[in-house]
Amino acid sequence: MRINVSQQLKASIGSIRNYELSQVVDITGGGSMVQGAVNLMRTDRGILVKGTLNTEVEVTCSRCLGLFGCPLALNIEEEYFPTTDVVSGAGLPSPDEPGCFTIDEHHVLDLTEVIRQYTLLAVPMKPLCRQDCAGLCPDCGHNLNHGPCGCLSHRADPRWSKLDRLALASDVSVNKEKGTG
Ligand SMILES: [Zn+2]
Ligand SMILES: [Zn+2]
């Protein structure tokens, strides 16, 4: 996702250009469609990129381990620094800020690395394919989103057995009352 900013580098500080972007970007080994709009503003030091880009990456559900497309909105705000003077063509000293983004010697501003970094930050730590994902059966590994697996173990869950006994006890007492009445 590359934008030539040579004209804007010659423009006065504060000048803004808008770009509509729609492109497949290689983010995490696979291409992801990235769409949205960004503003590029000429600053005293370089170009400030602001905007929201939408993309979708394939992630693994932390509960059922199924792959699903996770939509992400990337709120980007990064300043890019030129490495070459746009008028004289002379090399510029690299900025002090470590890890900052640069505009290359052809005055091209490349958003790919910013998109990749923002995407990695935006992906949830424990992604869920849906809020009520049923997960996997701990015994047979069946994906319970596709229906019950038939394992008896769920009924033998110790959290439920106490309730079962209570239900059983109340049934018995009801029967007794009926019997005496
Ligand atoms: Zn899931
Ligand atoms: Zn099962």
PDB file of N, CA, C and O in Angstrom, residues 133-175:
ATOM      1  N   CYS A 133     -19.831 -19.150  21.656  1.00  0.00           N
ATOM      2  CA  CYS A 133     -19.183 -20.347  21.122  1.00  0.00           C
ATOM      3  C   CYS A 133     -19.227 -21.451  22.169  1.00  0.00           C
ATOM      4  O   CYS A 133     -18.835 -21.261  23.316  1.00  0.00           O
ATOM      5  N   ALA A 134     -19.706 -22.640  21.770  1.00  0.00           N
ATOM      6  CA  ALA A 134     -19.896 -23.740  22.719  1.00  0.00           C
ATOM      7  C   ALA A 134     -18.605 -24.505  22.982  1.00  0.00           C
ATOM      8  O   ALA A 134     -18.530 -25.304  23.905  1.00  0.00           O
ATOM      9  N   GLY A 135     -17.603 -24.295  22.175  1.00  0.00           N
ATOM     10  CA  GLY A 135     -16.320 -24.943  22.420  1.00  0.00           C
ATOM     11  C   GLY A 135     -16.293 -26.405  22.023  1.00  0.00           C
ATOM     12  O   GLY A 135     -17.154 -26.890  21.289  1.00  0.00           O
ATOM     13  N   LEU A 136     -15.292 -27.113  22.536  1.00  0.00           N
ATOM     14  CA  LEU A 136     -15.097 -28.513  22.185  1.00  0.00           C
ATOM     15  C   LEU A 136     -15.469 -29.394  23.369  1.00  0.00           C
ATOM     16  O   LEU A 136     -15.298 -29.006  24.520  1.00  0.00           O
ATOM     17  N   CYS A 137     -15.984 -30.591  23.084  1.00  0.00           N
ATOM     18  CA  CYS A 137     -16.215 -31.570  24.143  1.00  0.00           C
ATOM     19  C   CYS A 137     -14.858 -31.967  24.716  1.00  0.00           C
ATOM     20  O   CYS A 137     -13.953 -32.335  23.971  1.00  0.00           O
ATOM     21  N   PRO A 138     -14.682 -31.877  26.049  1.00  0.00           N
ATOM     22  CA  PRO A 138     -13.377 -32.200  26.630  1.00  0.00           C
ATOM     23  C   PRO A 138     -13.017 -33.679  26.469  1.00  0.00           C
ATOM     24  O   PRO A 138     -11.859 -34.045  26.607  1.00  0.00           O
ATOM     25  N   ASP A 139     -14.001 -34.515  26.183  1.00  0.00           N
ATOM     26  CA  ASP A 139     -13.720 -35.950  26.088  1.00  0.00           C
ATOM     27  C   ASP A 139     -13.445 -36.416  24.669  1.00  0.00           C
ATOM     28  O   ASP A 139     -12.464 -37.089  24.409  1.00  0.00           O
ATOM     29  N   CYS A 140     -14.322 -36.050  23.742  1.00  0.00           N
ATOM     30  CA  CYS A 140     -14.148 -36.575  22.386  1.00  0.00           C
ATOM     31  C   CYS A 140     -13.640 -35.507  21.421  1.00  0.00           C
ATOM     32  O   CYS A 140     -13.297 -35.821  20.290  1.00  0.00           O
ATOM     33  N   GLY A 141     -13.595 -34.250  21.863  1.00  0.00           N
ATOM     34  CA  GLY A 141     -13.065 -33.200  21.002  1.00  0.00           C
ATOM     35  C   GLY A 141     -14.050 -32.713  19.952  1.00  0.00           C
ATOM     36  O   GLY A 141     -13.704 -31.917  19.090  1.00  0.00           O
ATOM     37  N   HIS A 142     -15.285 -33.177  20.023  1.00  0.00           N
ATOM     38  CA  HIS A 142     -16.288 -32.765  19.055  1.00  0.00           C
ATOM     39  C   HIS A 142     -16.575 -31.275  19.209  1.00  0.00           C
ATOM     40  O   HIS A 142     -16.657 -30.757  20.329  1.00  0.00           O
ATOM     41  N   ASN A 143     -16.734 -30.579  18.079  1.00  0.00           N
ATOM     42  CA  ASN A 143     -17.089 -29.161  18.105  1.00  0.00           C
ATOM     43  C   ASN A 143     -18.568 -29.046  18.459  1.00  0.00           C
ATOM     44  O   ASN A 143     -19.439 -29.378  17.657  1.00  0.00           O
ATOM     45  N   LEU A 144     -18.836 -28.571  19.667  1.00  0.00           N
ATOM     46  CA  LEU A 144     -20.217 -28.549  20.169  1.00  0.00           C
ATOM     47  C   LEU A 144     -21.070 -27.491  19.481  1.00  0.00           C
ATOM     48  O   LEU A 144     -22.275 -27.456  19.666  1.00  0.00           O
ATOM     49  N   ASN A 145     -20.428 -26.605  18.676  1.00  0.00           N
ATOM     50  CA  ASN A 145     -21.214 -25.671  17.862  1.00  0.00           C
ATOM     51  C   ASN A 145     -21.985 -26.413  16.782  1.00  0.00           C
ATOM     52  O   ASN A 145     -22.961 -25.902  16.235  1.00  0.00           O
ATOM     53  N   HIS A 146     -21.524 -27.612  16.439  1.00  0.00           N
ATOM     54  CA  HIS A 146     -22.184 -28.402  15.400  1.00  0.00           C
ATOM     55  C   HIS A 146     -23.219 -29.352  15.984  1.00  0.00           C
ATOM     56  O   HIS A 146     -23.682 -30.257  15.320  1.00  0.00           O
ATOM     57  N   GLY A 147     -23.553 -29.185  17.276  1.00  0.00           N
ATOM     58  CA  GLY A 147     -24.533 -30.044  17.908  1.00  0.00           C
ATOM     59  C   GLY A 147     -23.889 -30.892  18.981  1.00  0.00           C
ATOM     60  O   GLY A 147     -22.659 -30.959  19.072  1.00  0.00           O
ATOM     61  N   PRO A 148     -24.710 -31.546  19.805  1.00  0.00           N
ATOM     62  CA  PRO A 148     -24.168 -32.359  20.894  1.00  0.00           C
ATOM     63  C   PRO A 148     -23.426 -33.580  20.352  1.00  0.00           C
ATOM     64  O   PRO A 148     -23.687 -34.039  19.244  1.00  0.00           O
ATOM     65  N   CYS A 149     -22.504 -34.114  21.134  1.00  0.00           N
ATOM     66  CA  CYS A 149     -21.669 -35.216  20.669  1.00  0.00           C
ATOM     67  C   CYS A 149     -22.176 -36.554  21.154  1.00  0.00           C
ATOM     68  O   CYS A 149     -21.765 -37.590  20.663  1.00  0.00           O
ATOM     69  N   GLY A 150     -23.046 -36.586  22.168  1.00  0.00           N
ATOM     70  CA  GLY A 150     -23.538 -37.858  22.671  1.00  0.00           C
ATOM     71  C   GLY A 150     -22.712 -38.434  23.797  1.00  0.00           C
ATOM     72  O   GLY A 150     -23.026 -39.501  24.308  1.00  0.00           O
ATOM     73  N   CYS A 151     -21.662 -37.762  24.199  1.00  0.00           N
ATOM     74  CA  CYS A 151     -20.876 -38.227  25.346  1.00  0.00           C
ATOM     75  C   CYS A 151     -21.749 -38.149  26.595  1.00  0.00           C
ATOM     76  O   CYS A 151     -22.467 -37.175  26.800  1.00  0.00           O
ATOM     77  N   LEU A 152     -21.651 -39.175  27.457  1.00  0.00           N
ATOM     78  CA  LEU A 152     -22.435 -39.172  28.686  1.00  0.00           C
ATOM     79  C   LEU A 152     -21.795 -38.283  29.735  1.00  0.00           C
ATOM     80  O   LEU A 152     -22.437 -37.894  30.686  1.00  0.00           O
ATOM     81  N   SER A 153     -20.517 -37.969  29.525  1.00  0.00           N
ATOM     82  CA  SER A 153     -19.751 -37.274  30.568  1.00  0.00           C
ATOM     83  C   SER A 153     -20.383 -35.955  30.959  1.00  0.00           C
ATOM     84  O   SER A 153     -20.231 -35.517  32.090  1.00  0.00           O
ATOM     85  N   HIS A 154     -21.098 -35.291  30.030  1.00  0.00           N
ATOM     86  CA  HIS A 154     -21.671 -33.986  30.360  1.00  0.00           C
ATOM     87  C   HIS A 154     -22.685 -34.114  31.482  1.00  0.00           C
ATOM     88  O   HIS A 154     -22.799 -33.270  32.338  1.00  0.00           O
ATOM     89  N   ARG A 155     -23.411 -35.227  31.483  1.00  0.00           N
ATOM     90  CA  ARG A 155     -24.423 -35.424  32.525  1.00  0.00           C
ATOM     91  C   ARG A 155     -23.753 -35.769  33.854  1.00  0.00           C
ATOM     92  O   ARG A 155     -24.292 -35.514  34.909  1.00  0.00           O
ATOM     93  N   ALA A 156     -22.565 -36.374  33.760  1.00  0.00           N
ATOM     94  CA  ALA A 156     -21.851 -36.764  34.973  1.00  0.00           C
ATOM     95  C   ALA A 156     -21.016 -35.621  35.529  1.00  0.00           C
ATOM     96  O   ALA A 156     -20.264 -35.812  36.461  1.00  0.00           O
ATOM     97  N   ASP A 157     -21.157 -34.449  34.932  1.00  0.00           N
ATOM     98  CA  ASP A 157     -20.433 -33.275  35.424  1.00  0.00           C
ATOM     99  C   ASP A 157     -20.742 -33.091  36.903  1.00  0.00           C
ATOM    100  O   ASP A 157     -21.906 -32.986  37.283  1.00  0.00           O
ATOM    101  N   PRO A 158     -19.703 -33.063  37.758  1.00  0.00           N
ATOM    102  CA  PRO A 158     -19.947 -32.982  39.212  1.00  0.00           C
ATOM    103  C   PRO A 158     -20.740 -31.753  39.618  1.00  0.00           C
ATOM    104  O   PRO A 158     -21.407 -31.770  40.639  1.00  0.00           O
ATOM    105  N   ARG A 159     -20.679 -30.691  38.813  1.00  0.00           N
ATOM    106  CA  ARG A 159     -21.437 -29.496  39.165  1.00  0.00           C
ATOM    107  C   ARG A 159     -22.939 -29.740  39.066  1.00  0.00           C
ATOM    108  O   ARG A 159     -23.739 -29.077  39.678  1.00  0.00           O
ATOM    109  N   TRP A 160     -23.312 -30.706  38.233  1.00  0.00           N
ATOM    110  CA  TRP A 160     -24.730 -30.983  38.027  1.00  0.00           C
ATOM    111  C   TRP A 160     -25.228 -32.135  38.891  1.00  0.00           C
ATOM    112  O   TRP A 160     -26.410 -32.218  39.199  1.00  0.00           O
ATOM    113  N   SER A 161     -24.346 -33.061  39.283  1.00  0.00           N
ATOM    114  CA  SER A 161     -24.804 -34.267  39.968  1.00  0.00           C
ATOM    115  C   SER A 161     -25.524 -33.919  41.268  1.00  0.00           C
ATOM    116  O   SER A 161     -26.498 -34.559  41.640  1.00  0.00           O
ATOM    117  N   LYS A 162     -25.040 -32.856  41.950  1.00  0.00           N
ATOM    118  CA  LYS A 162     -25.701 -32.460  43.205  1.00  0.00           C
ATOM    119  C   LYS A 162     -27.138 -32.042  42.926  1.00  0.00           C
ATOM    120  O   LYS A 162     -28.070 -32.435  43.625  1.00  0.00           O
ATOM    121  N   LEU A 163     -27.318 -31.263  41.876  1.00  0.00           N
ATOM    122  CA  LEU A 163     -28.652 -30.807  41.485  1.00  0.00           C
ATOM    123  C   LEU A 163     -29.526 -31.991  41.120  1.00  0.00           C
ATOM    124  O   LEU A 163     -30.697 -32.044  41.453  1.00  0.00           O
ATOM    125  N   ASP A 164     -28.915 -32.969  40.409  1.00  0.00           N
ATOM    126  CA  ASP A 164     -29.666 -34.167  40.018  1.00  0.00           C
ATOM    127  C   ASP A 164     -30.194 -34.885  41.266  1.00  0.00           C
ATOM    128  O   ASP A 164     -31.347 -35.297  41.309  1.00  0.00           O
ATOM    129  N   ARG A 165     -29.318 -34.990  42.244  1.00  0.00           N
ATOM    130  CA  ARG A 165     -29.727 -35.695  43.476  1.00  0.00           C
ATOM    131  C   ARG A 165     -30.861 -34.933  44.154  1.00  0.00           C
ATOM    132  O   ARG A 165     -31.818 -35.523  44.621  1.00  0.00           O
ATOM    133  N   LEU A 166     -30.753 -33.605  44.202  1.00  0.00           N
ATOM    134  CA  LEU A 166     -31.804 -32.794  44.811  1.00  0.00           C
ATOM    135  C   LEU A 166     -33.125 -33.002  44.082  1.00  0.00           C
ATOM    136  O   LEU A 166     -34.166 -33.191  44.694  1.00  0.00           O
ATOM    137  N   ALA A 167     -33.036 -32.985  42.752  1.00  0.00           N
ATOM    138  CA  ALA A 167     -34.244 -33.166  41.947  1.00  0.00           C
ATOM    139  C   ALA A 167     -34.856 -34.525  42.232  1.00  0.00           C
ATOM    140  O   ALA A 167     -36.069 -34.675  42.381  1.00  0.00           O
ATOM    141  N   LEU A 168     -33.989 -35.519  42.343  1.00  0.00           N
ATOM    142  CA  LEU A 168     -34.443 -36.880  42.598  1.00  0.00           C
ATOM    143  C   LEU A 168     -35.139 -36.947  43.955  1.00  0.00           C
ATOM    144  O   LEU A 168     -36.223 -37.506  44.109  1.00  0.00           O
ATOM    145  N   ALA A 169     -34.502 -36.314  44.963  1.00  0.00           N
ATOM    146  CA  ALA A 169     -35.045 -36.338  46.322  1.00  0.00           C
ATOM    147  C   ALA A 169     -36.425 -35.680  46.359  1.00  0.00           C
ATOM    148  O   ALA A 169     -37.352 -36.191  46.980  1.00  0.00           O
ATOM    149  N   SER A 170     -36.565 -34.556  45.685  1.00  0.00           N
ATOM    150  CA  SER A 170     -37.843 -33.858  45.729  1.00  0.00           C
ATOM    151  C   SER A 170     -38.919 -34.676  45.019  1.00  0.00           C
ATOM    152  O   SER A 170     -40.060 -34.709  45.450  1.00  0.00           O
ATOM    153  N   ASP A 171     -38.512 -35.373  43.944  1.00  0.00           N
ATOM    154  CA  ASP A 171     -39.457 -36.239  43.235  1.00  0.00           C
ATOM    155  C   ASP A 171     -40.002 -37.305  44.176  1.00  0.00           C
ATOM    156  O   ASP A 171     -41.200 -37.555  44.229  1.00  0.00           O
ATOM    157  N   VAL A 172     -39.069 -37.892  44.937  1.00  0.00           N
ATOM    158  CA  VAL A 172     -39.452 -38.971  45.849  1.00  0.00           C
ATOM    159  C   VAL A 172     -40.446 -38.467  46.885  1.00  0.00           C
ATOM    160  O   VAL A 172     -41.482 -39.076  47.131  1.00  0.00           O
ATOM    161  N   SER A 173     -40.141 -37.273  47.469  1.00  0.00           N
ATOM    162  CA  SER A 173     -41.012 -36.762  48.520  1.00  0.00           C
ATOM    163  C   SER A 173     -42.395 -36.443  47.965  1.00  0.00           C
ATOM    164  O   SER A 173     -43.393 -36.677  48.618  1.00  0.00           O
ATOM    165  N   VAL A 174     -42.421 -35.910  46.744  1.00  0.00           N
ATOM    166  CA  VAL A 174     -43.714 -35.602  46.131  1.00  0.00           C
ATOM    167  C   VAL A 174     -44.526 -36.884  45.978  1.00  0.00           C
ATOM    168  O   VAL A 174     -45.709 -36.930  46.297  1.00  0.00           O
ATOM    169  N   ASN A 175     -43.846 -37.933  45.515  1.00  0.00           N
ATOM    170  CA  ASN A 175     -44.538 -39.207  45.316  1.00  0.00           C
ATOM    171  C   ASN A 175     -45.100 -39.740  46.631  1.00  0.00           C
ATOM    172  O   ASN A 175     -46.192 -40.270  46.681  1.00  0.00           O
TER     173      ASN A 175
END
